[in-house]
mmCIF file of C-alpha atoms in Angstrom:
data_model
loop_
_atom_site.group_PDB
_atom_site.id
_atom_site.type_symbol
_atom_site.label_atom_id
_atom_site.label_comp_id
_atom_site.label_asym_id
_atom_site.label_seq_id
_atom_site.Cartn_x
_atom_site.Cartn_y
_atom_site.Cartn_z
ATOM 1 C CA UNK A 5 -0.214 -11.353 69.011
ATOM 2 C CA UNK A 6 -2.048 -14.660 69.539
ATOM 3 C CA UNK A 7 -0.892 -16.625 72.526
ATOM 4 C CA UNK A 8 -1.313 -19.942 74.268
ATOM 5 C CA UNK A 9 -2.989 -19.544 77.638
ATOM 6 C CA UNK A 10 -2.486 -21.930 80.547
ATOM 7 C CA UNK A 11 -4.293 -22.256 83.856
ATOM 8 C CA UNK A 12 -3.582 -22.485 86.690
ATOM 9 C CA UNK A 13 -0.222 -20.781 86.816
ATOM 10 C CA UNK A 14 0.607 -22.661 90.005
ATOM 11 C CA UNK A 15 -1.088 -25.605 91.696
ATOM 12 C CA UNK A 16 -0.169 -27.323 94.920
ATOM 13 C CA UNK A 17 -1.636 -30.761 95.530
ATOM 14 C CA UNK A 18 -1.279 -33.727 97.820
ATOM 15 C CA UNK A 19 0.285 -36.938 96.570
ATOM 16 C CA UNK A 20 -2.365 -39.249 95.140
ATOM 17 C CA UNK A 21 -4.729 -36.488 94.117
ATOM 18 C CA UNK A 22 -5.944 -35.921 90.582
ATOM 19 C CA UNK A 23 -4.827 -32.778 88.775
ATOM 20 C CA UNK A 24 -6.108 -31.201 85.582
ATOM 21 C CA UNK A 25 -4.006 -28.609 83.803
ATOM 22 C CA UNK A 26 -5.768 -26.526 81.208
ATOM 23 C CA UNK A 27 -4.587 -24.898 78.032
ATOM 24 C CA UNK A 28 -6.234 -22.756 75.385
ATOM 25 C CA UNK A 29 -4.157 -23.102 72.204
ATOM 26 C CA UNK A 30 -4.111 -20.526 69.436
ATOM 27 C CA UNK A 31 -7.459 -20.779 67.681
ATOM 28 C CA UNK A 32 -6.416 -21.843 64.173
ATOM 29 C CA UNK A 33 -3.710 -24.253 65.303
ATOM 30 C CA UNK A 34 -4.118 -27.944 64.621
ATOM 31 C CA UNK A 35 -1.381 -29.640 66.641
ATOM 32 C CA UNK A 36 -1.145 -29.552 70.413
ATOM 33 C CA UNK A 37 1.543 -30.622 72.831
ATOM 34 C CA UNK A 38 2.431 -30.983 76.459
ATOM 35 C CA UNK A 39 5.998 -30.701 77.688
ATOM 36 C CA UNK A 40 7.330 -30.654 81.207
ATOM 37 C CA UNK A 41 10.401 -29.241 82.906
ATOM 38 C CA UNK A 42 11.451 -30.624 86.249
ATOM 39 C CA UNK A 43 13.307 -27.952 88.201
ATOM 40 C CA UNK A 44 16.868 -27.675 86.942
ATOM 41 C CA UNK A 45 16.382 -30.170 84.143
ATOM 42 C CA UNK A 46 15.666 -30.030 80.437
ATOM 43 C CA UNK A 47 12.299 -29.488 78.828
ATOM 44 C CA UNK A 48 10.894 -32.935 78.007
ATOM 45 C CA UNK A 49 8.274 -33.938 75.468
ATOM 46 C CA UNK A 50 5.223 -35.656 76.927
ATOM 47 C CA UNK A 51 2.601 -35.962 74.211
ATOM 48 C CA UNK A 52 1.379 -34.584 70.899
ATOM 49 C CA UNK A 53 -2.252 -34.459 69.838
ATOM 50 C CA UNK A 54 -3.796 -34.019 66.416
ATOM 51 C CA UNK A 55 -7.254 -34.602 64.993
ATOM 52 C CA UNK A 56 -8.607 -35.512 68.407
ATOM 53 C CA UNK A 57 -6.152 -38.266 69.119
ATOM 54 C CA UNK A 58 -2.662 -38.760 70.467
ATOM 55 C CA UNK A 59 -0.147 -38.777 67.634
ATOM 56 C CA UNK A 60 2.939 -39.464 69.708
ATOM 57 C CA UNK A 61 3.809 -39.899 73.369
ATOM 58 C CA UNK A 62 6.974 -40.355 75.359
ATOM 59 C CA UNK A 63 7.790 -43.063 77.870
ATOM 60 C CA UNK A 64 7.041 -40.531 80.597
ATOM 61 C CA UNK A 65 3.407 -40.385 79.470
ATOM 62 C CA UNK A 66 2.197 -43.524 81.230
ATOM 63 C CA UNK A 67 -1.301 -44.629 82.225
ATOM 64 C CA UNK A 68 -1.448 -41.943 84.910
ATOM 65 C CA UNK A 69 -1.552 -39.270 82.232
ATOM 66 C CA UNK A 70 -4.311 -38.457 79.776
ATOM 67 C CA UNK A 71 -5.143 -35.625 77.415
ATOM 68 C CA UNK A 72 -8.317 -34.476 75.809
ATOM 69 C CA UNK A 73 -9.842 -31.601 73.923
ATOM 70 C CA UNK A 74 -13.309 -31.588 75.447
ATOM 71 C CA UNK A 75 -14.885 -28.600 73.731
ATOM 72 C CA UNK A 76 -12.844 -27.718 70.670
ATOM 73 C CA UNK A 77 -10.946 -24.942 72.403
ATOM 74 C CA UNK A 78 -9.480 -26.243 75.661
ATOM 75 C CA UNK A 79 -6.719 -28.843 75.701
ATOM 76 C CA UNK A 80 -6.256 -30.541 79.061
ATOM 77 C CA UNK A 81 -3.647 -32.706 80.725
ATOM 78 C CA UNK A 82 -4.897 -34.929 83.537
ATOM 79 C CA UNK A 83 -2.693 -36.689 86.034
ATOM 80 C CA UNK A 84 -4.812 -39.309 87.772
ATOM 81 C CA UNK A 85 -2.852 -39.944 90.942
ATOM 82 C CA UNK A 86 -0.012 -37.517 91.407
ATOM 83 C CA UNK A 87 3.402 -38.578 92.651
ATOM 84 C CA UNK A 88 6.137 -36.453 94.164
ATOM 85 C CA UNK A 89 8.163 -36.792 90.977
ATOM 86 C CA UNK A 90 5.341 -35.185 88.969
ATOM 87 C CA UNK A 91 6.341 -31.838 90.468
ATOM 88 C CA UNK A 92 7.402 -29.779 87.483
ATOM 89 C CA UNK A 93 6.509 -26.917 85.178
ATOM 90 C CA UNK A 94 4.124 -28.147 82.509
ATOM 91 C CA UNK A 95 4.093 -26.315 79.196
ATOM 92 C CA UNK A 96 1.366 -26.469 76.614
ATOM 93 C CA UNK A 97 2.223 -25.663 73.003
ATOM 94 C CA UNK A 98 0.435 -25.476 69.691
ATOM 95 C CA UNK A 99 1.429 -25.452 66.052
ATOM 96 C CA UNK A 100 -0.604 -24.339 63.027
ATOM 97 C CA UNK A 101 0.426 -27.254 60.836
ATOM 98 C CA UNK A 102 3.323 -28.512 58.818
ATOM 99 C CA UNK A 103 2.815 -26.577 55.599
ATOM 100 C CA UNK A 104 6.061 -24.725 56.231
ATOM 101 C CA UNK A 105 7.963 -27.983 56.607
ATOM 102 C CA UNK A 106 9.032 -27.256 60.135
ATOM 103 C CA UNK A 107 7.216 -27.167 63.400
ATOM 104 C CA UNK A 108 7.239 -23.757 65.016
ATOM 105 C CA UNK A 109 5.617 -24.306 68.353
ATOM 106 C CA UNK A 110 4.099 -21.482 70.354
ATOM 107 C CA UNK A 111 4.386 -22.194 74.071
ATOM 108 C CA UNK A 112 2.285 -21.057 76.968
ATOM 109 C CA UNK A 113 3.737 -19.563 80.133
ATOM 110 C CA UNK A 114 3.455 -22.865 81.952
ATOM 111 C CA UNK A 115 1.659 -24.338 84.936
ATOM 112 C CA UNK A 116 3.835 -25.079 87.925
ATOM 113 C CA UNK A 117 2.687 -28.236 89.730
ATOM 114 C CA UNK A 118 3.935 -28.897 93.251
ATOM 115 C CA UNK A 119 3.100 -32.296 94.748
ATOM 116 C CA UNK A 120 3.474 -32.581 98.518
ATOM 117 C CA UNK B 31 17.706 -40.847 67.792
ATOM 118 C CA UNK B 32 18.030 -37.114 67.978
ATOM 119 C CA UNK B 33 19.765 -35.317 70.808
ATOM 120 C CA UNK B 34 20.994 -31.852 71.703
ATOM 121 C CA UNK B 35 23.990 -30.891 73.804
ATOM 122 C CA UNK B 36 24.402 -27.411 75.198
ATOM 123 C CA UNK B 37 27.877 -26.831 76.579
ATOM 124 C CA UNK B 38 27.867 -24.641 79.640
ATOM 125 C CA UNK B 39 24.845 -24.513 81.909
ATOM 126 C CA UNK B 40 25.784 -20.971 82.909
ATOM 127 C CA UNK B 41 27.387 -18.208 80.862
ATOM 128 C CA UNK B 42 28.245 -14.789 82.258
ATOM 129 C CA UNK B 43 29.172 -11.784 80.147
ATOM 130 C CA UNK B 44 29.546 -8.073 80.670
ATOM 131 C CA UNK B 45 27.082 -5.692 79.107
ATOM 132 C CA UNK B 46 28.296 -4.906 75.587
ATOM 133 C CA UNK B 47 30.344 -8.090 75.280
ATOM 134 C CA UNK B 48 29.855 -10.846 72.729
ATOM 135 C CA UNK B 49 27.377 -13.564 73.637
ATOM 136 C CA UNK B 50 28.155 -17.115 72.465
ATOM 137 C CA UNK B 51 25.925 -19.990 73.526
ATOM 138 C CA UNK B 52 26.926 -23.381 72.176
ATOM 139 C CA UNK B 53 24.666 -26.082 70.793
ATOM 140 C CA UNK B 54 25.579 -29.353 69.137
ATOM 141 C CA UNK B 55 23.035 -31.787 67.813
ATOM 142 C CA UNK B 56 22.817 -35.366 66.719
ATOM 143 C CA UNK B 57 20.418 -36.353 63.974
ATOM 144 C CA UNK B 58 20.393 -39.051 61.334
ATOM 145 C CA UNK B 59 18.290 -36.954 58.996
ATOM 146 C CA UNK B 60 18.464 -33.278 57.996
ATOM 147 C CA UNK B 61 17.479 -31.426 61.140
ATOM 148 C CA UNK B 62 15.355 -28.451 61.886
ATOM 149 C CA UNK B 63 17.043 -26.400 64.597
ATOM 150 C CA UNK B 64 15.630 -23.858 67.001
ATOM 151 C CA UNK B 65 16.647 -21.536 69.778
ATOM 152 C CA UNK B 66 14.065 -20.639 72.407
ATOM 153 C CA UNK B 67 14.435 -18.141 75.249
ATOM 154 C CA UNK B 68 12.733 -18.337 78.623
ATOM 155 C CA UNK B 69 12.536 -15.193 80.712
ATOM 156 C CA UNK B 70 11.759 -15.576 84.422
ATOM 157 C CA UNK B 71 8.211 -16.782 85.043
ATOM 158 C CA UNK B 72 7.431 -16.841 81.343
ATOM 159 C CA UNK B 73 7.004 -19.459 78.652
ATOM 160 C CA UNK B 74 9.382 -20.433 75.893
ATOM 161 C CA UNK B 75 9.683 -17.824 73.152
ATOM 162 C CA UNK B 76 11.099 -18.635 69.734
ATOM 163 C CA UNK B 77 14.290 -16.688 68.998
ATOM 164 C CA UNK B 78 15.113 -18.154 65.613
ATOM 165 C CA UNK B 79 14.952 -21.295 63.540
ATOM 166 C CA UNK B 80 16.822 -23.067 60.772
ATOM 167 C CA UNK B 81 14.941 -25.260 58.329
ATOM 168 C CA UNK B 82 16.608 -25.118 54.926
ATOM 169 C CA UNK B 83 18.498 -22.595 52.828
ATOM 170 C CA UNK B 84 20.794 -19.945 54.236
ATOM 171 C CA UNK B 85 22.837 -21.341 57.098
ATOM 172 C CA UNK B 86 23.147 -18.027 58.938
ATOM 173 C CA UNK B 87 19.823 -17.314 60.552
ATOM 174 C CA UNK B 88 18.850 -14.023 62.128
ATOM 175 C CA UNK B 89 16.351 -13.885 64.930
ATOM 176 C CA UNK B 90 14.752 -11.431 67.278
ATOM 177 C CA UNK B 91 16.583 -9.108 69.670
ATOM 178 C CA UNK B 92 19.773 -9.088 67.582
ATOM 179 C CA UNK B 93 20.531 -12.792 67.975
ATOM 180 C CA UNK B 94 21.738 -14.997 65.161
ATOM 181 C CA UNK B 95 22.864 -18.585 64.734
ATOM 182 C CA UNK B 96 24.795 -20.465 62.111
ATOM 183 C CA UNK B 97 24.058 -24.023 61.048
ATOM 184 C CA UNK B 98 27.331 -25.871 60.455
ATOM 185 C CA UNK B 99 26.614 -29.344 59.190
ATOM 186 C CA UNK B 100 30.260 -30.427 59.276
ATOM 187 C CA UNK B 101 30.463 -29.544 62.965
ATOM 188 C CA UNK B 102 26.837 -30.553 63.787
ATOM 189 C CA UNK B 103 26.537 -27.213 65.535
ATOM 190 C CA UNK B 104 24.049 -24.385 65.787
ATOM 191 C CA UNK B 105 25.679 -21.866 68.113
ATOM 192 C CA UNK B 106 23.794 -18.730 69.127
ATOM 193 C CA UNK B 107 25.548 -15.374 69.081
ATOM 194 C CA UNK B 108 24.876 -11.722 69.720
ATOM 195 C CA UNK B 109 27.553 -9.076 69.144
ATOM 196 C CA UNK B 110 26.694 -6.930 72.162
ATOM 197 C CA UNK B 111 24.873 -8.165 75.251
ATOM 198 C CA UNK B 112 22.167 -6.131 76.963
ATOM 199 C CA UNK B 113 21.018 -6.512 80.535
ATOM 200 C CA UNK B 114 17.619 -7.540 79.168
ATOM 201 C CA UNK B 115 19.192 -10.606 77.522
ATOM 202 C CA UNK B 116 19.537 -12.316 80.904
ATOM 203 C CA UNK B 117 17.426 -15.451 80.583
ATOM 204 C CA UNK B 118 17.584 -19.186 79.965
ATOM 205 C CA UNK B 119 18.259 -20.256 76.402
ATOM 206 C CA UNK B 120 17.281 -23.612 74.966
ATOM 207 C CA UNK B 121 18.462 -25.209 71.757
ATOM 208 C CA UNK B 122 16.083 -27.739 70.184
ATOM 209 C CA UNK B 123 15.978 -30.084 67.212
ATOM 210 C CA UNK B 124 13.264 -31.746 65.203
ATOM 211 C CA UNK B 125 13.004 -33.139 61.707
ATOM 212 C CA UNK B 126 10.536 -33.796 58.948
ATOM 213 C CA UNK B 127 9.634 -37.212 60.349
ATOM 214 C CA UNK B 128 8.370 -36.100 63.742
ATOM 215 C CA UNK B 129 6.442 -33.208 65.176
ATOM 216 C CA UNK B 130 8.150 -33.125 68.546
ATOM 217 C CA UNK B 131 11.046 -30.985 69.700
ATOM 218 C CA UNK B 132 14.036 -32.411 71.527
ATOM 219 C CA UNK B 133 15.504 -29.810 73.844
ATOM 220 C CA UNK B 134 18.934 -29.321 75.286
ATOM 221 C CA UNK B 135 19.443 -28.787 79.007
ATOM 222 C CA UNK B 136 19.518 -25.023 78.624
ATOM 223 C CA UNK B 137 22.084 -22.303 79.264
ATOM 224 C CA UNK B 138 21.446 -19.560 81.769
ATOM 225 C CA UNK B 139 22.874 -16.259 80.550
ATOM 226 C CA UNK B 140 23.828 -13.644 83.102
ATOM 227 C CA UNK B 141 24.736 -10.137 81.993
ATOM 228 C CA UNK B 142 26.737 -7.932 84.343
ATOM 229 C CA UNK B 143 26.842 -4.125 84.136
#
């Protein structure tokens, strides 16, 4: 069964460092997302991406965050200067499109980011 | 704005007992409703979804949920719990106007032998 692949599974970084989290969505999917889950809290929407541009972003997704799809397969989340509060599990998800009228997202296993 | 409330952050049941995980939503437009499960160290896996049509939805692993518009609820049930059902369960809502999911805070299900 096709799956969304995320790397790394766990990254530890120092505060202020740049981090790039990588995702390979399912190949024929058109919509891509990043969510995060701070330990013990709910899964929160960060950003959605379609047709090579951001379609929606949350208030969490400030200027420190960016996304891109550099080569048509990878979908990356960059945090420019990490803060302690960026420590969380980051989930990538993809969606084939809205022909069914509802968004069924397929999630990756997550990348755990620990900022020291 | 949409929101999801999951009552009970932890639910414990005995193996073979009924599982009931509660979810209430708030939406100003007809919602799409989802239940996802997260096993330890894994991603979020879709259990079932409601979009339109039949209000009783059957999912994987014997789970089902019923959309009750009058109660704004979408509770998840399973007649007989298995040890392998121990996981975190998330209710989520979206609608036709947005392509993002709004999640509840999750319910951790423990199953005792």
